[in-house]
Structure formats: C-alpha cells, structure tokens
mmCIF file of C-alpha atoms and ligand atoms in Angstrom:
data_model
loop_
_atom_site.group_PDB
_atom_site.id
_atom_site.type_symbol
_atom_site.label_atom_id
_atom_site.label_comp_id
_atom_site.label_asym_id
_atom_site.label_seq_id
_atom_site.Cartn_x
_atom_site.Cartn_y
_atom_site.Cartn_z
ATOM 1 C CA MET A 3 -52.364 38.634 -63.132
ATOM 2 C CA LYS A 4 -49.477 37.732 -60.851
ATOM 3 C CA PRO A 5 -47.714 34.495 -61.737
ATOM 4 C CA SER A 6 -48.252 31.722 -59.233
ATOM 5 C CA VAL A 7 -45.855 29.183 -57.804
ATOM 6 C CA LEU A 8 -46.470 26.204 -55.576
ATOM 7 C CA LEU A 9 -43.703 25.610 -53.057
ATOM 8 C CA ILE A 10 -43.424 21.998 -51.931
ATOM 9 C CA TYR A 11 -41.363 21.666 -48.780
ATOM 10 C CA THR A 12 -39.951 18.171 -48.263
ATOM 11 C CA GLY A 13 -37.139 18.933 -45.812
ATOM 12 C CA GLY A 14 -33.365 19.270 -46.094
ATOM 13 C CA THR A 15 -30.834 21.569 -44.457
ATOM 14 C CA ILE A 16 -32.639 24.647 -45.769
ATOM 15 C CA GLY A 17 -35.357 24.102 -43.137
ATOM 16 C CA MET A 18 -33.212 22.628 -40.385
ATOM 17 C CA VAL A 19 -32.326 24.013 -36.990
ATOM 18 C CA GLN A 20 -29.575 23.107 -34.600
ATOM 19 C CA ASP A 21 -30.622 21.149 -31.527
ATOM 20 C CA PRO A 22 -29.340 23.352 -28.679
ATOM 21 C CA LYS A 23 -28.391 20.282 -26.605
ATOM 22 C CA SER A 24 -26.798 17.855 -29.047
ATOM 23 C CA GLY A 25 -25.709 20.323 -31.731
ATOM 24 C CA GLU A 26 -27.191 18.012 -34.429
ATOM 25 C CA LEU A 27 -29.011 19.475 -37.411
ATOM 26 C CA LYS A 28 -32.616 18.285 -37.408
ATOM 27 C CA PRO A 29 -35.522 18.986 -39.747
ATOM 28 C CA PHE A 30 -37.930 21.546 -38.350
ATOM 29 C CA ASP A 31 -41.446 22.454 -39.354
ATOM 30 C CA PHE A 32 -42.189 24.739 -42.238
ATOM 31 C CA SER A 33 -43.291 27.746 -40.187
ATOM 32 C CA HIS A 34 -39.637 28.171 -39.344
ATOM 33 C CA LEU A 35 -38.813 28.645 -43.014
ATOM 34 C CA SER A 36 -41.489 31.234 -43.723
ATOM 35 C CA GLU A 37 -40.468 33.174 -40.603
ATOM 36 C CA GLN A 38 -36.919 33.196 -41.849
ATOM 37 C CA VAL A 39 -37.684 34.570 -45.327
ATOM 38 C CA PRO A 40 -39.908 37.619 -44.930
ATOM 39 C CA GLU A 41 -38.770 38.580 -48.461
ATOM 40 C CA LEU A 42 -41.203 35.962 -49.792
ATOM 41 C CA LYS A 43 -44.084 38.275 -48.924
ATOM 42 C CA LYS A 44 -42.640 41.073 -51.062
ATOM 43 C CA PHE A 45 -42.446 38.932 -54.172
ATOM 44 C CA ASP A 46 -44.617 39.817 -57.142
ATOM 45 C CA VAL A 47 -45.511 36.162 -57.376
ATOM 46 C CA SER A 48 -48.339 34.537 -55.560
ATOM 47 C CA ILE A 49 -46.852 31.690 -53.552
ATOM 48 C CA SER A 50 -48.711 28.798 -51.985
ATOM 49 C CA VAL A 51 -47.102 26.175 -49.836
ATOM 50 C CA ILE A 52 -47.495 22.474 -49.237
ATOM 51 C CA ALA A 53 -45.304 21.021 -46.504
ATOM 52 C CA PHE A 54 -44.882 17.276 -46.149
ATOM 53 C CA GLU A 55 -45.970 16.228 -42.642
ATOM 54 C CA GLU A 56 -42.562 14.987 -41.737
ATOM 55 C CA PRO A 57 -39.691 17.055 -43.105
ATOM 56 C CA LEU A 58 -36.973 14.708 -44.280
ATOM 57 C CA ASP A 59 -33.256 14.685 -44.358
ATOM 58 C CA SER A 60 -33.027 13.694 -48.015
ATOM 59 C CA SER A 61 -30.797 10.738 -47.166
ATOM 60 C CA ASP A 62 -34.067 9.161 -45.985
ATOM 61 C CA MET A 63 -35.677 9.775 -49.389
ATOM 62 C CA GLU A 64 -37.745 6.902 -50.813
ATOM 63 C CA PRO A 65 -39.372 6.319 -54.204
ATOM 64 C CA GLU A 66 -42.810 6.461 -52.508
ATOM 65 C CA ILE A 67 -42.038 10.066 -51.623
ATOM 66 C CA TRP A 68 -41.138 10.781 -55.261
ATOM 67 C CA VAL A 69 -44.613 9.495 -56.044
ATOM 68 C CA LYS A 70 -46.066 11.880 -53.441
ATOM 69 C CA MET A 71 -44.232 14.785 -55.059
ATOM 70 C CA ALA A 72 -45.323 13.795 -58.574
ATOM 71 C CA LYS A 73 -48.940 13.504 -57.401
ATOM 72 C CA ALA A 74 -48.779 16.885 -55.674
ATOM 73 C CA ILE A 75 -47.652 18.388 -58.987
ATOM 74 C CA GLU A 76 -50.332 16.532 -60.944
ATOM 75 C CA GLU A 77 -53.119 17.631 -58.586
ATOM 76 C CA ASN A 78 -52.007 21.262 -58.749
ATOM 77 C CA TYR A 79 -50.731 21.355 -62.306
ATOM 78 C CA ASP A 80 -53.435 23.600 -63.767
ATOM 79 C CA LYS A 81 -53.486 26.006 -60.821
ATOM 80 C CA TYR A 82 -49.857 27.151 -60.902
ATOM 81 C CA ASP A 83 -47.337 28.480 -63.394
ATOM 82 C CA GLY A 84 -44.482 26.575 -61.811
ATOM 83 C CA PHE A 85 -43.315 24.482 -58.886
ATOM 84 C CA VAL A 86 -40.416 24.779 -56.465
ATOM 85 C CA ILE A 87 -39.435 21.761 -54.419
ATOM 86 C CA LEU A 88 -37.364 22.398 -51.303
ATOM 87 C CA HIS A 89 -35.256 19.330 -50.807
ATOM 88 C CA GLY A 90 -32.034 18.242 -49.134
ATOM 89 C CA SER A 91 -29.063 18.373 -51.439
ATOM 90 C CA ASP A 92 -27.778 14.858 -50.637
ATOM 91 C CA THR A 93 -30.236 13.024 -52.892
ATOM 92 C CA MET A 94 -31.609 15.967 -54.847
ATOM 93 C CA SER A 95 -30.142 14.666 -58.120
ATOM 94 C CA PHE A 96 -31.915 11.321 -57.667
ATOM 95 C CA THR A 97 -35.253 13.037 -57.006
ATOM 96 C CA ALA A 98 -34.829 15.432 -59.928
ATOM 97 C CA SER A 99 -33.959 12.509 -62.221
ATOM 98 C CA ALA A 100 -36.898 10.422 -61.020
ATOM 99 C CA LEU A 101 -39.372 13.291 -61.415
ATOM 100 C CA SER A 102 -38.100 14.008 -64.911
ATOM 101 C CA PHE A 103 -39.097 10.482 -65.951
ATOM 102 C CA MET A 104 -42.323 10.399 -63.945
ATOM 103 C CA LEU A 105 -43.629 13.702 -65.357
ATOM 104 C CA GLU A 106 -44.063 12.996 -69.066
ATOM 105 C CA ASN A 107 -44.968 15.989 -71.271
ATOM 106 C CA LEU A 108 -44.068 18.460 -68.549
ATOM 107 C CA ALA A 109 -44.683 21.981 -69.849
ATOM 108 C CA LYS A 110 -44.065 23.925 -66.627
ATOM 109 C CA PRO A 111 -40.942 24.428 -64.513
ATOM 110 C CA VAL A 112 -40.277 22.130 -61.579
ATOM 111 C CA VAL A 113 -37.267 23.627 -59.800
ATOM 112 C CA LEU A 114 -35.605 21.765 -56.957
ATOM 113 C CA THR A 115 -33.481 23.717 -54.541
ATOM 114 C CA GLY A 116 -32.129 23.602 -51.017
ATOM 115 C CA SER A 117 -29.027 24.835 -49.271
ATOM 116 C CA GLN A 118 -25.790 23.899 -47.587
ATOM 117 C CA LEU A 119 -26.497 26.109 -44.541
ATOM 118 C CA PRO A 120 -29.883 26.353 -42.787
ATOM 119 C CA ILE A 121 -31.940 29.350 -43.858
ATOM 120 C CA GLY A 122 -31.858 30.850 -40.368
ATOM 121 C CA THR A 123 -28.079 31.145 -40.250
ATOM 122 C CA ILE A 124 -26.425 34.447 -41.123
ATOM 123 C CA ARG A 125 -24.297 33.143 -44.006
ATOM 124 C CA THR A 126 -27.026 30.948 -45.431
ATOM 125 C CA ASP A 127 -27.067 30.182 -49.134
ATOM 126 C CA GLY A 128 -30.730 29.195 -48.758
ATOM 127 C CA LYS A 129 -32.323 32.598 -49.278
ATOM 128 C CA GLU A 130 -30.787 33.296 -52.654
ATOM 129 C CA ASN A 131 -31.424 29.744 -53.786
ATOM 130 C CA LEU A 132 -35.068 29.918 -52.769
ATOM 131 C CA ILE A 133 -35.781 33.392 -54.126
ATOM 132 C CA THR A 134 -34.161 32.752 -57.516
ATOM 133 C CA ALA A 135 -35.780 29.308 -57.799
ATOM 134 C CA ILE A 136 -39.169 30.999 -57.386
ATOM 135 C CA GLU A 137 -38.247 33.566 -60.010
ATOM 136 C CA ILE A 138 -37.289 30.812 -62.466
ATOM 137 C CA ALA A 139 -40.411 28.771 -61.702
ATOM 138 C CA SER A 140 -42.570 31.786 -62.533
ATOM 139 C CA ALA A 141 -40.617 32.972 -65.598
ATOM 140 C CA LYS A 142 -42.534 33.108 -68.864
ATOM 141 C CA LYS A 143 -42.016 34.293 -72.406
ATOM 142 C CA ASN A 144 -45.029 35.013 -74.603
ATOM 143 C CA GLY A 145 -47.210 33.362 -71.976
ATOM 144 C CA LEU A 146 -45.240 30.106 -72.029
ATOM 145 C CA ALA A 147 -42.881 28.697 -69.403
ATOM 146 C CA LEU A 148 -39.255 29.601 -70.051
ATOM 147 C CA VAL A 149 -37.891 26.423 -68.480
ATOM 148 C CA PRO A 150 -40.397 23.592 -68.933
ATOM 149 C CA GLU A 151 -38.152 21.027 -67.263
ATOM 150 C CA VAL A 152 -37.331 19.388 -63.959
ATOM 151 C CA CYS A 153 -34.235 21.300 -62.929
ATOM 152 C CA ILE A 154 -32.003 22.098 -59.984
ATOM 153 C CA TYR A 155 -31.118 25.647 -58.999
ATOM 154 C CA PHE A 156 -28.140 25.947 -56.696
ATOM 155 C CA GLU A 157 -25.564 28.677 -56.096
ATOM 156 C CA TYR A 158 -26.318 30.892 -59.096
ATOM 157 C CA LYS A 159 -26.707 28.035 -61.583
ATOM 158 C CA LEU A 160 -29.668 26.272 -63.096
ATOM 159 C CA TYR A 161 -29.086 22.722 -64.292
ATOM 160 C CA ARG A 162 -31.122 20.056 -66.070
ATOM 161 C CA GLY A 163 -31.954 17.891 -63.044
ATOM 162 C CA ASN A 164 -31.261 14.495 -64.580
ATOM 163 C CA ARG A 165 -27.758 15.614 -65.616
ATOM 164 C CA THR A 166 -26.653 16.650 -62.150
ATOM 165 C CA HIS A 167 -24.518 15.129 -59.495
ATOM 166 C CA LYS A 168 -23.768 16.390 -55.975
ATOM 167 C CA PHE A 169 -19.995 16.612 -55.979
ATOM 168 C CA ASN A 170 -19.196 18.815 -53.000
ATOM 169 C CA ALA A 171 -20.359 18.457 -49.402
ATOM 170 C CA GLU A 172 -18.617 21.631 -48.261
ATOM 171 C CA GLN A 173 -18.863 24.404 -50.831
ATOM 172 C CA PHE A 174 -22.005 26.305 -51.682
ATOM 173 C CA GLN A 175 -21.584 25.150 -55.253
ATOM 174 C CA ALA A 176 -22.598 21.576 -54.491
ATOM 175 C CA PHE A 177 -23.758 20.414 -57.928
ATOM 176 C CA GLN A 178 -22.227 19.754 -61.295
ATOM 177 C CA SER A 179 -23.635 18.882 -64.677
ATOM 178 C CA PRO A 180 -20.498 17.615 -66.377
ATOM 179 C CA ASN A 181 -22.094 16.318 -69.555
ATOM 180 C CA TYR A 182 -24.670 19.021 -70.246
ATOM 181 C CA PRO A 183 -24.503 22.833 -70.245
ATOM 182 C CA GLU A 184 -26.175 24.937 -67.577
ATOM 183 C CA LEU A 185 -29.715 26.061 -68.369
ATOM 184 C CA ALA A 186 -29.248 29.474 -66.800
ATOM 185 C CA GLU A 187 -26.871 31.534 -64.734
ATOM 186 C CA ALA A 188 -27.869 34.134 -62.167
ATOM 187 C CA GLY A 189 -25.750 37.257 -61.914
ATOM 188 C CA VAL A 190 -27.073 40.781 -62.023
ATOM 189 C CA HIS A 191 -29.430 39.321 -64.615
ATOM 190 C CA LEU A 192 -30.806 35.851 -64.973
ATOM 191 C CA LYS A 193 -29.285 34.651 -68.225
ATOM 192 C CA TYR A 194 -31.106 31.727 -69.803
ATOM 193 C CA ASN A 195 -29.243 29.416 -72.151
ATOM 194 C CA GLN A 196 -32.130 29.002 -74.576
ATOM 195 C CA GLY A 197 -30.315 26.502 -76.783
ATOM 196 C CA ALA A 198 -29.908 24.083 -73.878
ATOM 197 C CA ILE A 199 -33.440 24.298 -72.488
ATOM 198 C CA GLY A 200 -35.795 21.522 -73.585
ATOM 199 C CA LYS A 201 -38.635 22.181 -76.020
ATOM 200 C CA LEU A 202 -42.108 22.705 -74.673
ATOM 201 C CA ALA A 203 -44.000 19.397 -74.568
ATOM 202 C CA LYS A 204 -47.143 19.317 -76.711
ATOM 203 C CA GLY A 205 -49.114 16.461 -75.169
ATOM 204 C CA LYS A 206 -51.026 16.419 -71.900
ATOM 205 C CA LEU A 207 -49.096 15.876 -68.673
ATOM 206 C CA LYS A 208 -48.897 12.172 -67.932
ATOM 207 C CA VAL A 209 -47.740 11.147 -64.473
ATOM 208 C CA HIS A 210 -46.122 7.738 -64.064
ATOM 209 C CA THR A 211 -46.153 6.403 -60.529
ATOM 210 C CA ASN A 212 -45.086 2.785 -60.988
ATOM 211 C CA LEU A 213 -41.482 2.401 -59.949
ATOM 212 C CA ASN A 214 -39.686 -0.894 -59.579
ATOM 213 C CA THR A 215 -36.861 -0.799 -57.044
ATOM 214 C CA ASN A 216 -35.495 -4.288 -57.707
ATOM 215 C CA ILE A 217 -32.156 -3.008 -58.862
ATOM 216 C CA ALA A 218 -28.631 -3.119 -57.477
ATOM 217 C CA VAL A 219 -25.280 -1.493 -58.138
ATOM 218 C CA LEU A 220 -21.902 -3.131 -58.449
ATOM 219 C CA LYS A 221 -18.904 -0.833 -58.544
ATOM 220 C CA MET A 222 -15.816 -2.234 -60.226
ATOM 221 C CA PHE A 223 -12.437 -2.031 -58.494
ATOM 222 C CA PRO A 224 -9.092 -3.628 -59.219
ATOM 223 C CA GLY A 225 -9.114 -6.929 -57.375
ATOM 224 C CA ILE A 226 -12.870 -7.471 -57.336
ATOM 225 C CA GLY A 227 -13.566 -11.179 -56.778
ATOM 226 C CA ALA A 228 -16.133 -13.621 -58.096
ATOM 227 C CA GLU A 229 -17.839 -13.925 -54.700
ATOM 228 C CA ALA A 230 -18.735 -10.230 -54.642
ATOM 229 C CA VAL A 231 -20.146 -10.403 -58.164
ATOM 230 C CA LYS A 232 -22.048 -13.613 -57.414
ATOM 231 C CA ALA A 233 -23.497 -12.067 -54.255
ATOM 232 C CA ALA A 234 -24.783 -9.050 -56.181
ATOM 233 C CA LEU A 235 -26.274 -11.179 -58.926
ATOM 234 C CA SER A 236 -28.019 -13.530 -56.524
ATOM 235 C CA ILE A 237 -30.121 -10.813 -54.896
ATOM 236 C CA LYS A 238 -33.674 -12.145 -54.764
ATOM 237 C CA GLY A 239 -35.970 -10.586 -57.350
ATOM 238 C CA LEU A 240 -33.139 -8.649 -59.024
ATOM 239 C CA ARG A 241 -34.262 -7.151 -62.346
ATOM 240 C CA ALA A 242 -31.327 -4.905 -63.214
ATOM 241 C CA LEU A 243 -27.752 -4.359 -62.150
ATOM 242 C CA ILE A 244 -25.871 -1.116 -62.687
ATOM 243 C CA LEU A 245 -22.288 -2.018 -63.402
ATOM 244 C CA GLU A 246 -20.178 0.987 -62.444
ATOM 245 C CA THR A 247 -17.234 0.615 -64.765
ATOM 246 C CA PHE A 248 -13.887 2.311 -65.336
ATOM 247 C CA GLY A 249 -13.370 5.054 -67.923
ATOM 248 C CA ALA A 250 -15.305 4.616 -71.135
ATOM 249 C CA GLY A 251 -17.187 1.569 -69.801
ATOM 250 C CA ASN A 252 -14.347 -0.861 -69.124
ATOM 251 C CA ALA A 253 -14.168 -3.739 -66.648
ATOM 252 C CA PRO A 254 -11.645 -6.468 -65.830
ATOM 253 C CA SER A 255 -11.586 -8.803 -68.834
ATOM 254 C CA LYS A 256 -11.571 -11.945 -66.647
ATOM 255 C CA LYS A 257 -13.532 -14.848 -68.077
ATOM 256 C CA TRP A 258 -15.304 -15.597 -64.787
ATOM 257 C CA LEU A 259 -16.710 -12.053 -64.735
ATOM 258 C CA LEU A 260 -18.039 -12.242 -68.287
ATOM 259 C CA ASP A 261 -19.484 -15.705 -67.593
ATOM 260 C CA LEU A 262 -21.290 -14.523 -64.450
ATOM 261 C CA LEU A 263 -22.688 -11.475 -66.190
ATOM 262 C CA GLN A 264 -23.715 -13.465 -69.249
ATOM 263 C CA GLY A 265 -25.505 -15.986 -67.047
ATOM 264 C CA ALA A 266 -27.453 -13.175 -65.400
ATOM 265 C CA ILE A 267 -28.342 -11.553 -68.740
ATOM 266 C CA LYS A 268 -29.592 -14.913 -70.019
ATOM 267 C CA LYS A 269 -31.873 -15.106 -66.978
ATOM 268 C CA GLY A 270 -33.349 -11.726 -67.963
ATOM 269 C CA ILE A 271 -31.391 -9.433 -65.609
ATOM 270 C CA VAL A 272 -30.498 -6.176 -67.336
ATOM 271 C CA VAL A 273 -26.842 -5.259 -66.842
ATOM 272 C CA TYR A 274 -26.442 -1.520 -67.375
ATOM 273 C CA ASN A 275 -22.959 -0.120 -67.956
ATOM 274 C CA VAL A 276 -22.473 3.281 -66.296
ATOM 275 C CA THR A 277 -19.069 4.882 -65.951
ATOM 276 C CA GLN A 278 -17.498 5.753 -62.592
ATOM 277 C CA CYS A 279 -16.054 8.864 -64.252
ATOM 278 C CA ASN A 280 -17.647 12.166 -63.523
ATOM 279 C CA ALA A 281 -17.714 13.202 -67.179
ATOM 280 C CA GLY A 282 -17.651 11.518 -70.547
ATOM 281 C CA SER A 283 -19.420 8.534 -71.980
ATOM 282 C CA VAL A 284 -19.517 4.740 -72.030
ATOM 283 C CA GLU A 285 -18.436 3.434 -75.417
ATOM 284 C CA GLN A 286 -18.592 -0.335 -75.329
ATOM 285 C CA GLY A 287 -16.148 -1.798 -77.821
ATOM 286 C CA LYS A 288 -13.714 1.117 -77.781
ATOM 287 C CA TYR A 289 -11.328 -0.968 -75.677
ATOM 288 C CA LYS A 290 -10.898 -4.735 -75.509
ATOM 289 C CA THR A 291 -11.927 -4.466 -71.826
ATOM 290 C CA SER A 292 -15.412 -3.394 -72.836
ATOM 291 C CA ALA A 293 -15.789 -5.354 -76.094
ATOM 292 C CA GLY A 294 -16.546 -8.501 -74.081
ATOM 293 C CA LEU A 295 -19.308 -6.714 -72.176
ATOM 294 C CA LYS A 296 -20.895 -5.617 -75.428
ATOM 295 C CA LYS A 297 -20.698 -9.124 -76.855
ATOM 296 C CA ILE A 298 -22.545 -10.731 -73.941
ATOM 297 C CA GLY A 299 -25.376 -8.168 -74.113
ATOM 298 C CA VAL A 300 -24.495 -5.575 -71.463
ATOM 299 C CA THR A 301 -26.496 -2.395 -72.158
ATOM 300 C CA GLY A 302 -24.361 0.744 -72.562
ATOM 301 C CA GLY A 303 -25.379 3.777 -70.512
ATOM 302 C CA ALA A 304 -23.707 6.441 -72.720
ATOM 303 C CA ASP A 305 -23.121 9.598 -70.639
ATOM 304 C CA ILE A 306 -25.869 9.009 -68.088
ATOM 305 C CA THR A 307 -25.122 9.914 -64.471
ATOM 306 C CA TYR A 308 -25.334 7.254 -61.800
ATOM 307 C CA GLU A 309 -28.297 9.108 -60.270
ATOM 308 C CA ALA A 310 -30.240 9.243 -63.534
ATOM 309 C CA ALA A 311 -29.379 5.591 -64.244
ATOM 310 C CA VAL A 312 -30.966 4.523 -60.937
ATOM 311 C CA ALA A 313 -34.092 6.567 -61.622
ATOM 312 C CA LYS A 314 -34.381 5.517 -65.261
ATOM 313 C CA LEU A 315 -34.149 1.819 -64.405
ATOM 314 C CA MET A 316 -36.795 2.117 -61.680
ATOM 315 C CA PHE A 317 -39.042 4.029 -64.059
ATOM 316 C CA LEU A 318 -38.613 1.734 -67.069
ATOM 317 C CA LEU A 319 -38.895 -1.474 -65.036
ATOM 318 C CA GLY A 320 -42.054 -0.010 -63.547
ATOM 319 C CA GLN A 321 -43.516 0.275 -67.047
ATOM 320 C CA GLY A 322 -43.404 -3.512 -67.492
ATOM 321 C CA LEU A 323 -41.860 -3.215 -70.951
ATOM 322 C CA PRO A 324 -40.730 -6.260 -72.927
ATOM 323 C CA GLU A 325 -36.967 -6.804 -72.597
ATOM 324 C CA LYS A 326 -36.028 -5.576 -76.059
ATOM 325 C CA LYS A 327 -38.031 -2.373 -75.737
ATOM 326 C CA LEU A 328 -36.628 -1.772 -72.246
ATOM 327 C CA LYS A 329 -33.082 -1.977 -73.595
ATOM 328 C CA THR A 330 -33.877 0.332 -76.509
ATOM 329 C CA GLU A 331 -35.398 2.889 -74.141
ATOM 330 C CA LEU A 332 -32.371 2.663 -71.851
ATOM 331 C CA GLN A 333 -30.203 3.667 -74.782
ATOM 332 C CA SER A 334 -32.502 6.484 -75.948
ATOM 333 C CA SER A 335 -32.834 9.954 -74.504
ATOM 334 C CA LEU A 336 -36.288 10.103 -72.907
ATOM 335 C CA ARG A 337 -35.960 13.424 -71.046
ATOM 336 C CA GLY A 338 -32.609 14.731 -72.231
ATOM 337 C CA GLU A 339 -30.751 12.558 -69.729
ATOM 338 C CA ILE A 340 -28.195 11.304 -72.279
ATOM 339 C CA SER A 341 -26.549 12.842 -75.319
ATOM 340 C CA GLU A 342 -27.572 11.254 -78.587
HETATM 341 N N1 LIG B 19 -28.420 15.970 -45.260
HETATM 342 C C1 LIG B 19 -29.088 17.082 -45.887
HETATM 343 C C2 LIG B 19 -30.166 16.537 -46.790
HETATM 344 O O1 LIG B 19 -29.884 16.078 -47.852
HETATM 345 C C3 LIG B 19 -28.115 17.934 -46.627
HETATM 346 C C4 LIG B 19 -28.732 19.095 -47.351
HETATM 347 O O2 LIG B 19 -29.880 19.440 -47.225
HETATM 348 O O3 LIG B 19 -28.023 19.753 -48.108
HETATM 349 O O4 LIG B 19 -31.309 16.573 -46.434
#
C-alpha cells in the first residue's frame, strides 16, 4: 500500500503570484500550486489536499487558524501516514510551536514548509521544500513514523518546529534551530538524526484547542523607563508578560523595575524571562542583574525561543491550570521545546 499524506495549504509565498499591475505578491488559490508542481503526480505517495478558503500571508496568522489546522489533523489523523502544512515562513515557527503543544501524543509527522520564492518562479525553493517535506511526512521504519513530531523542513534541513526561529528574510536558508540539533538533512540521501528525533508517543492523540491570548511582550533596552513598563503591565486582562531580557536572563537592576514586576506577580500575572539572544539559556541568579528577578518570582524560560514562549503561554493559560502548576509546566519540557 502506498503511504498517504494530507497536504494542508494555508497560504504563504509558496502559493503566491505577482499582481501584474502593482507588482505585489498576493496569495493565489491552490489550483495554481498543483499546476506548478506536476512532479506531485509522479510521487509514490498518495496525496490529498485541503486548501483553506482564503490563503493567508502568514503575517495575518491567528490562533483560531492554528485551531483550524489542529482540527484538520485530528479529523484526518487515522486516514493518513503524515501531514504537510504549506505555510508562509514569516510566522511558521509560531504555528509549529503552537501545534506542537496542541497535538499531545502526536505519533505521526506534521511537517510545515513553504518557500522564499513563489513556486511558479524559475529559481523557486518551493519545489524541493514541498517534495522533500512530503517524503519526510510519509517516511516509516518498521511500520512506524520516522519523525513523529511537528517539524519544519526548509532548504535541505529538518528542524524540531518549536526550536526554530526565522532569522533570514533574504536567503533560502531562512530558519535556525540554535539550541537543538537538526532532525534530518537532505543531500543525495535523507539523513535522519535518530538521536535527536522525539520518541513515539504511546497514548491516544489529544487535541487541545483552548488558547488564551491575554499575553504581552516587553523587550528590555538600555534606557527603558517606568512608563513603558507600567503601560505593558496595565494591559486589561493581562495574564502573562514575556520579559525579553539581555544575555542569560538579565535586566536593569533598577528598584522601580523590580517593584513594578513584583506588584504584577503578586496580582497573579506570570512574568516569563526569555532571552533576546539567539542561542543559549536564561539562568536566573547567574548575574546580580537577574538574581533580583528570581527573588521576586519571575519564571525562567531556560533556552526557549520567543516563538515557542508565546505559544506555550497561550497553550498553558488555555488549560486553566492553578498558578503553581502553570509555573512548573513553563519550566518543564512538554514537547522538547527546552533543554532539561
Ligand atoms: N510573507 C510571507 C508569509 O509569511 C513570506 C513567506 O511565505 O515566506 O506568508
């Protein structure tokens, strides 16, 4: 029996065309994509397609659409060996992170891919990305999925989705996974890094669709003033604030800052310390400039990416957990998103 893959087309450059009048890149309908990749018909994989009614530039991505994707996977879970999601690269890391949390006990591949150049252009990177993503989504060993994870395939590399970050808006290699090794590399052969790929989940797939978006982000900079911090903390309904800190989780050691943050924590707002650095980890207490944060109850984010931090907060707040449990979960690896 041929392996089967469900292709979920959400939009992105891969399916865009240039407006002949304005020159802008605009999402086009899916028939364009299938016309452009006749190779898909030659594949020894049976491919079905779902296209979202309105193809999106992923900068317009919303958590409700993550829910739509998760439900599409849930409804089709038993019918397919794997899933490929075509998605714009701009927010692909957020979507991959969110899906990793929403799809508990995932035992099949969910591979997100897209491209930097539309699939119809001569130098497109979209064809290779799409074809190899399908190959990975259908890959099995002894009847079991080789990569039972939410991942991103882009420019010859397969990454754990919730470890990625879009770092380049120009080059074909648009993604990085600075704190976790690649899951596979495509050359003449597809080489899987078995040691890095997550273990096959034993339980039944459980899809979580409650996401709470009452979060905000405050990025530290030298010279940040109390008014900016107060403004962020007074957002109505705020449940959690990502504090984007310097280096290993450091912030200005000003008393007014610690007082404002402590006041918020006392009111039940979770303050989550995530580093601005591309690689490495938050270690609260390593420096004096983070010891104060630790003391007032700021939750350390370890080596989580900003993208995964956003998704993890929305997911955990959506679970309605008691505060203590929420903080413990934030500091635990739920889907391999942090190193323990
Ligand atoms: N703006 C596009 C998007 O994220 C870029 C891309 O697809 O790579 O949808």
